[in-house]
Coordinates of C-alpha atoms and ligand atoms in Angstrom, one line a residue:
M1 CA -30.5 -0.6 -14.6
S2 CA -30.8 -3.8 -12.6
V3 CA -28.5 -6.5 -11.2
G4 CA -30.3 -9.8 -12.0
S5 CA -33.8 -9.2 -10.8
V6 CA -32.6 -6.6 -8.2
P7 CA -33.2 -2.9 -9.2
A8 CA -29.7 -1.3 -8.9
D9 CA -30.5 2.1 -7.4
L10 CA -32.8 0.6 -4.8
A11 CA -30.2 -2.1 -3.9
T12 CA -27.5 0.6 -3.6
L13 CA -29.7 2.6 -1.3
Y14 CA -30.8 -0.3 0.9
V15 CA -27.4 -2.1 1.1
G16 CA -25.5 1.2 1.7
V17 CA -27.8 2.4 4.5
L18 CA -28.1 -1.0 6.2
L19 CA -24.4 -1.7 6.0
L20 CA -23.7 1.5 8.1
V21 CA -26.7 1.1 10.4
G22 CA -25.9 -2.6 10.8
A23 CA -22.4 -1.8 12.0
A24 CA -23.8 0.6 14.6
M25 CA -26.4 -2.0 15.6
G26 CA -23.5 -4.5 16.0
S27 CA -22.0 -2.2 18.5
F28 CA -25.2 -2.2 20.5
L29 CA -25.5 -6.0 20.1
N30 CA -22.1 -6.3 21.7
V31 CA -23.5 -4.5 24.8
V32 CA -26.6 -6.8 24.8
I33 CA -24.5 -10.0 24.5
Y34 CA -22.3 -8.9 27.3
R35 CA -24.8 -7.4 29.7
A36 CA -28.2 -9.1 29.2
P37 CA -27.1 -12.5 30.6
L38 CA -25.7 -10.7 33.7
G39 CA -29.0 -8.9 34.2
K40 CA -27.3 -5.5 33.8
S41 CA -28.9 -2.4 32.2
L42 CA -28.4 -2.1 28.5
L43 CA -28.4 1.7 28.4
Y44 CA -26.4 2.7 31.5
P45 CA -23.5 3.2 32.2
P46 CA -21.8 3.9 28.9
S47 CA -19.2 1.4 27.7
S48 CA -15.8 1.2 29.4
C49 CA -12.7 -0.9 29.0
P50 CA -13.3 -4.3 30.7
R51 CA -9.7 -4.3 32.0
C52 CA -9.0 -0.8 33.4
G53 CA -12.6 0.5 33.6
V54 CA -11.8 3.8 31.8
R55 CA -14.8 5.0 29.8
I56 CA -14.5 4.5 26.0
R57 CA -14.5 7.9 24.1
A58 CA -17.1 8.5 21.4
R59 CA -14.5 8.6 18.6
D60 CA -12.9 5.2 19.7
N61 CA -16.4 3.7 19.8
I62 CA -17.0 4.0 16.0
P63 CA -17.9 0.5 14.9
I64 CA -15.0 -1.5 13.4
L65 CA -12.9 1.6 12.6
G66 CA -12.5 2.6 16.3
W67 CA -10.9 -0.8 17.0
L68 CA -8.7 -0.7 13.9
L69 CA -7.4 2.8 14.6
L70 CA -6.5 1.8 18.2
G71 CA -4.6 -1.2 16.9
G72 CA -7.0 -3.4 19.0
R73 CA -5.8 -1.9 22.3
C74 CA -7.4 0.2 25.0
R75 CA -6.4 3.9 24.7
A76 CA -5.8 4.2 28.4
C77 CA -4.2 0.9 29.5
R78 CA -2.9 -0.3 26.1
R79 CA -4.1 -3.8 26.9
P80 CA -5.8 -5.8 24.1
I81 CA -9.5 -5.4 23.3
S82 CA -11.0 -8.6 22.1
L83 CA -11.3 -9.1 18.3
R84 CA -14.8 -10.3 18.9
Y85 CA -16.2 -6.7 19.3
P86 CA -15.3 -5.6 15.7
A87 CA -16.1 -9.1 14.5
V88 CA -19.7 -8.8 15.8
E89 CA -20.0 -5.3 14.3
L90 CA -18.8 -6.6 10.9
V91 CA -21.1 -9.7 11.0
A92 CA -24.1 -7.4 11.9
A93 CA -23.2 -5.0 9.1
L94 CA -23.0 -7.8 6.5
V95 CA -26.2 -9.5 7.7
W96 CA -28.1 -6.2 7.6
A97 CA -26.7 -5.4 4.2
A98 CA -27.7 -8.9 2.9
E99 CA -31.3 -8.1 4.1
G100 CA -31.1 -4.8 2.2
W101 CA -30.2 -6.7 -1.0
R102 CA -33.0 -9.2 -0.3
L103 CA -35.6 -6.4 0.2
A104 CA -34.5 -4.6 -2.9
G105 CA -34.9 -7.9 -4.9
L106 CA -38.5 -8.4 -3.5
D107 CA -39.3 -4.7 -4.3
R108 CA -42.7 -4.8 -2.7
G109 CA -42.9 -1.0 -2.4
F110 CA -41.6 1.4 0.2
W111 CA -44.0 0.8 3.2
P112 CA -44.1 -3.0 2.9
D113 CA -40.3 -3.0 2.6
V114 CA -39.9 -0.8 5.7
L115 CA -42.4 -2.8 7.8
T116 CA -41.3 -6.3 6.9
G117 CA -37.7 -5.0 6.9
L118 CA -37.8 -3.7 10.4
A119 CA -39.3 -7.0 11.7
E120 CA -36.8 -9.0 9.8
L121 CA -33.8 -6.9 11.0
A122 CA -35.0 -7.4 14.6
F123 CA -35.2 -11.1 14.0
L124 CA -31.7 -11.3 12.4
S125 CA -30.3 -9.3 15.4
A126 CA -31.9 -11.7 17.8
L127 CA -30.2 -14.6 16.0
I128 CA -26.8 -12.9 16.5
V129 CA -27.5 -12.4 20.2
T130 CA -28.8 -15.9 20.7
F131 CA -25.7 -17.4 19.0
L132 CA -23.2 -15.7 21.3
V133 CA -25.1 -15.7 24.6
D134 CA -25.7 -19.4 24.3
W135 CA -22.1 -19.9 23.2
D136 CA -20.7 -18.0 26.2
H137 CA -23.2 -19.0 29.0
L138 CA -25.0 -22.1 27.7
I139 CA -28.3 -20.3 28.1
I140 CA -31.0 -18.9 25.9
L141 CA -32.6 -15.8 27.3
D142 CA -36.4 -16.0 27.7
E143 CA -36.5 -12.3 26.6
I144 CA -35.3 -13.5 23.2
S145 CA -37.2 -16.8 22.9
L146 CA -40.5 -16.0 24.6
G147 CA -40.3 -12.3 23.7
G148 CA -39.5 -13.3 20.1
L149 CA -42.5 -15.7 20.0
A150 CA -44.9 -13.0 21.3
G151 CA -43.3 -10.4 19.0
S152 CA -43.6 -12.8 16.0
L153 CA -47.3 -13.5 16.5
A154 CA -48.1 -9.8 17.0
T155 CA -46.0 -8.8 14.0
A156 CA -47.7 -11.4 11.8
A157 CA -51.1 -9.9 12.5
L158 CA -49.8 -6.3 11.9
V159 CA -47.6 -7.0 8.8
P160 CA -49.3 -9.9 7.0
A161 CA -46.7 -9.6 4.2
L162 CA -44.3 -11.4 6.4
H163 CA -46.1 -14.7 5.8
Q164 CA -47.1 -13.7 2.3
A165 CA -50.7 -13.5 3.5
D166 CA -51.2 -10.2 1.5
S167 CA -50.9 -12.2 -1.8
P168 CA -53.4 -15.0 -2.1
A169 CA -51.4 -16.9 -4.7
A170 CA -48.1 -16.9 -2.7
F171 CA -49.9 -17.8 0.5
E172 CA -51.7 -20.7 -1.2
S173 CA -48.4 -22.2 -2.5
S174 CA -46.7 -22.0 1.0
H175 CA -49.8 -23.0 3.0
P176 CA -52.0 -25.2 0.8
L177 CA -54.0 -26.8 3.6
M178 CA -54.6 -23.6 5.5
T179 CA -55.8 -21.8 2.4
A180 CA -58.7 -24.1 2.2
W181 CA -59.6 -23.8 5.9
L182 CA -59.2 -20.0 5.9
S183 CA -61.0 -19.0 2.7
G184 CA -62.6 -15.7 3.3
A185 CA -60.4 -14.8 6.3
P186 CA -58.7 -11.4 6.3
A187 CA -55.0 -11.1 5.5
W188 CA -54.1 -10.5 9.1
G189 CA -56.0 -13.6 10.2
R190 CA -54.3 -15.8 7.7
A191 CA -50.9 -14.4 8.7
L192 CA -51.6 -15.0 12.4
A193 CA -52.7 -18.6 11.6
A194 CA -49.5 -19.2 9.6
S195 CA -47.4 -17.8 12.5
L196 CA -49.3 -20.0 15.1
A197 CA -48.9 -23.1 12.9
G198 CA -45.1 -22.4 12.7
A199 CA -44.9 -21.9 16.5
L200 CA -46.8 -25.2 17.1
T201 CA -44.6 -27.1 14.6
G202 CA -41.4 -25.8 16.3
L203 CA -42.9 -26.7 19.7
T204 CA -44.1 -30.2 18.7
L205 CA -41.0 -31.2 16.8
S206 CA -38.5 -30.0 19.5
L207 CA -40.5 -31.5 22.3
S208 CA -40.5 -34.8 20.5
I209 CA -36.8 -34.6 20.0
Y210 CA -36.4 -33.5 23.7
F211 CA -38.2 -36.7 25.0
L212 CA -36.8 -39.1 22.4
G213 CA -33.3 -37.7 22.8
N214 CA -33.5 -38.3 26.6
I215 CA -34.3 -42.0 26.0
A216 CA -31.9 -42.5 23.1
F217 CA -28.9 -40.7 24.6
R218 CA -29.3 -41.7 28.3
R219 CA -25.7 -42.9 28.6
Q220 CA -24.2 -39.9 26.8
I221 CA -26.2 -37.5 28.9
E222 CA -24.9 -39.2 32.1
A223 CA -21.4 -38.9 30.8
A224 CA -22.0 -35.2 30.0
R225 CA -23.4 -34.6 33.5
R226 CA -20.1 -35.7 35.0
E227 CA -18.5 -32.9 32.8
D228 CA -21.1 -30.3 33.6
P229 CA -23.6 -31.0 36.4
E230 CA -26.2 -28.7 34.8
V231 CA -26.7 -30.9 31.7
D232 CA -29.9 -32.9 32.1
S233 CA -31.1 -33.5 28.6
A234 CA -29.9 -33.9 25.0
L235 CA -31.9 -30.8 24.0
G236 CA -32.5 -27.9 26.5
L237 CA -36.0 -26.5 27.2
G238 CA -34.4 -23.2 26.1
D239 CA -34.0 -24.8 22.7
V240 CA -37.7 -25.8 22.7
K241 CA -38.8 -22.2 23.4
L242 CA -36.4 -20.9 20.8
M243 CA -37.8 -23.3 18.1
A244 CA -41.4 -22.1 18.8
F245 CA -40.0 -18.5 18.2
F246 CA -38.3 -19.5 14.9
G247 CA -41.3 -21.4 13.7
A248 CA -43.6 -18.4 14.5
F249 CA -41.4 -16.0 12.6
L250 CA -40.3 -18.2 9.6
G251 CA -43.3 -20.4 9.2
W252 CA -43.7 -24.2 9.7
R253 CA -41.7 -25.3 6.7
A254 CA -38.5 -23.8 8.1
V255 CA -38.6 -25.9 11.3
P256 CA -37.5 -29.3 10.0
F257 CA -34.8 -27.6 7.9
I258 CA -33.4 -25.7 10.9
F259 CA -33.2 -29.0 12.9
L260 CA -31.5 -30.8 10.1
A261 CA -28.9 -28.0 9.6
A262 CA -28.3 -27.5 13.3
S263 CA -27.7 -31.2 13.9
L264 CA -25.2 -31.3 11.1
F265 CA -23.3 -28.2 12.3
G266 CA -23.5 -29.5 15.9
A267 CA -22.1 -32.9 15.0
F268 CA -19.2 -31.2 13.2
A269 CA -18.5 -28.8 16.0
G270 CA -19.0 -31.4 18.7
S271 CA -16.5 -33.7 17.0
A272 CA -14.0 -30.9 16.5
M273 CA -14.3 -30.0 20.2
K274 CA -13.7 -33.6 21.3
M275 CA -10.6 -33.9 19.2
L276 CA -9.2 -30.5 20.3
S277 CA -9.9 -30.9 24.0
G278 CA -9.0 -34.6 24.3
Q279 CA -5.7 -36.0 25.4
T280 CA -3.6 -38.4 23.3
G281 CA -2.4 -40.2 26.4
G282 CA 1.1 -40.2 24.9
Q283 CA 0.0 -42.4 22.0
K284 CA 0.7 -41.5 18.4
G285 CA -1.3 -41.9 15.2
W286 CA -4.7 -43.6 15.3
A287 CA -4.4 -44.7 18.9
G288 CA -3.7 -41.1 20.0
L289 CA -6.7 -39.9 18.0
A290 CA -8.9 -42.6 19.6
N291 CA -7.8 -41.5 23.0
R292 CA -8.5 -37.8 22.1
W293 CA -12.0 -38.9 21.1
R294 CA -12.6 -40.9 24.3
T295 CA -11.3 -38.2 26.7
G296 CA -12.5 -35.0 24.9
G297 CA -15.3 -32.9 26.3
S298 CA -18.6 -33.0 24.4
V299 CA -20.8 -30.4 26.2
I300 CA -21.6 -27.8 23.5
P301 CA -24.7 -25.5 23.3
F302 CA -27.2 -26.3 20.6
G303 CA -28.7 -22.8 20.4
P304 CA -25.9 -21.4 18.2
F305 CA -26.5 -24.1 15.6
L306 CA -30.2 -23.6 15.7
A307 CA -29.6 -19.8 15.1
A308 CA -27.2 -20.6 12.2
G309 CA -29.8 -22.9 10.7
A310 CA -32.5 -20.2 11.1
I311 CA -30.3 -17.6 9.3
I312 CA -29.9 -20.0 6.4
A313 CA -33.6 -20.8 6.4
F314 CA -34.3 -17.1 6.3
F315 CA -32.2 -16.2 3.3
W316 CA -33.0 -19.4 1.4
D317 CA -35.5 -19.0 -1.3
W318 CA -38.2 -21.5 -0.3
R319 CA -39.9 -21.3 -3.7
I320 CA -37.0 -23.6 -4.9
F321 CA -38.9 -26.5 -3.4
Ligands
ZN1 ZN1 -8.2 -0.2 29.4

């Protein structure tokens, strides 16, 4: 039996396993998101309540369920535990399950599924961490961007299926120019070249936007600096490194799409933030809205929107184009 083109028994296995493992991974990602920007160890000490410091018991630490059974409160001090912890666990579970569904649909065989799957699950987890760390701290960790870039290049060479370099026909349709240049190259060489081309596309496009943005938005950047003295450019250098990583993992064609999607999300979120944080100045109607727009804050991180664009680019079926 199959669901569409997805074999049902394989899909049940992959989705079921990854839903559970994803929830547990979400629990670990919570630790990473909280501790990594502070330079704290990810493994020690075990989690404790951020308010009273009492260590969280193993049975209360069960992803999602632990929080629900406690009614969202610490067992020791009864003060609320942020909804964000179970939310991250749920998102991780759903994203991992979605990857299970995708892998079952590709059905490339057990070992290719396991190898590409592990790399892709690591990538998706890095996106979740990037989203929330940049949201909280306005930074993108080099461990994620540069570490991800190095990891993507290495993984491309080790698992050529990631860039479809194991199948000449699929590779030719996604990399027409490169196929001509690299005729006769081994699969790992073609995959590494595809990954490098993606990294260079991400680097070149984001550096162009970095320099052009600084010229085009000089007045807005000065205004933003009065709000937050650390703002010095329309796009941060962290975003540039992040785009090299995304290009290296997803391939060059994903890069323009990610920028387009992130700019749209960012424009919506930035406008919403201006309207929510601005003051009406006592005016009603349109005049009040105009005052809100004028006085509202506009410093928002771009990394979360790049990560959101990357997750869509990942699950999008590029063969549509
Ligand atoms: Zn407590």
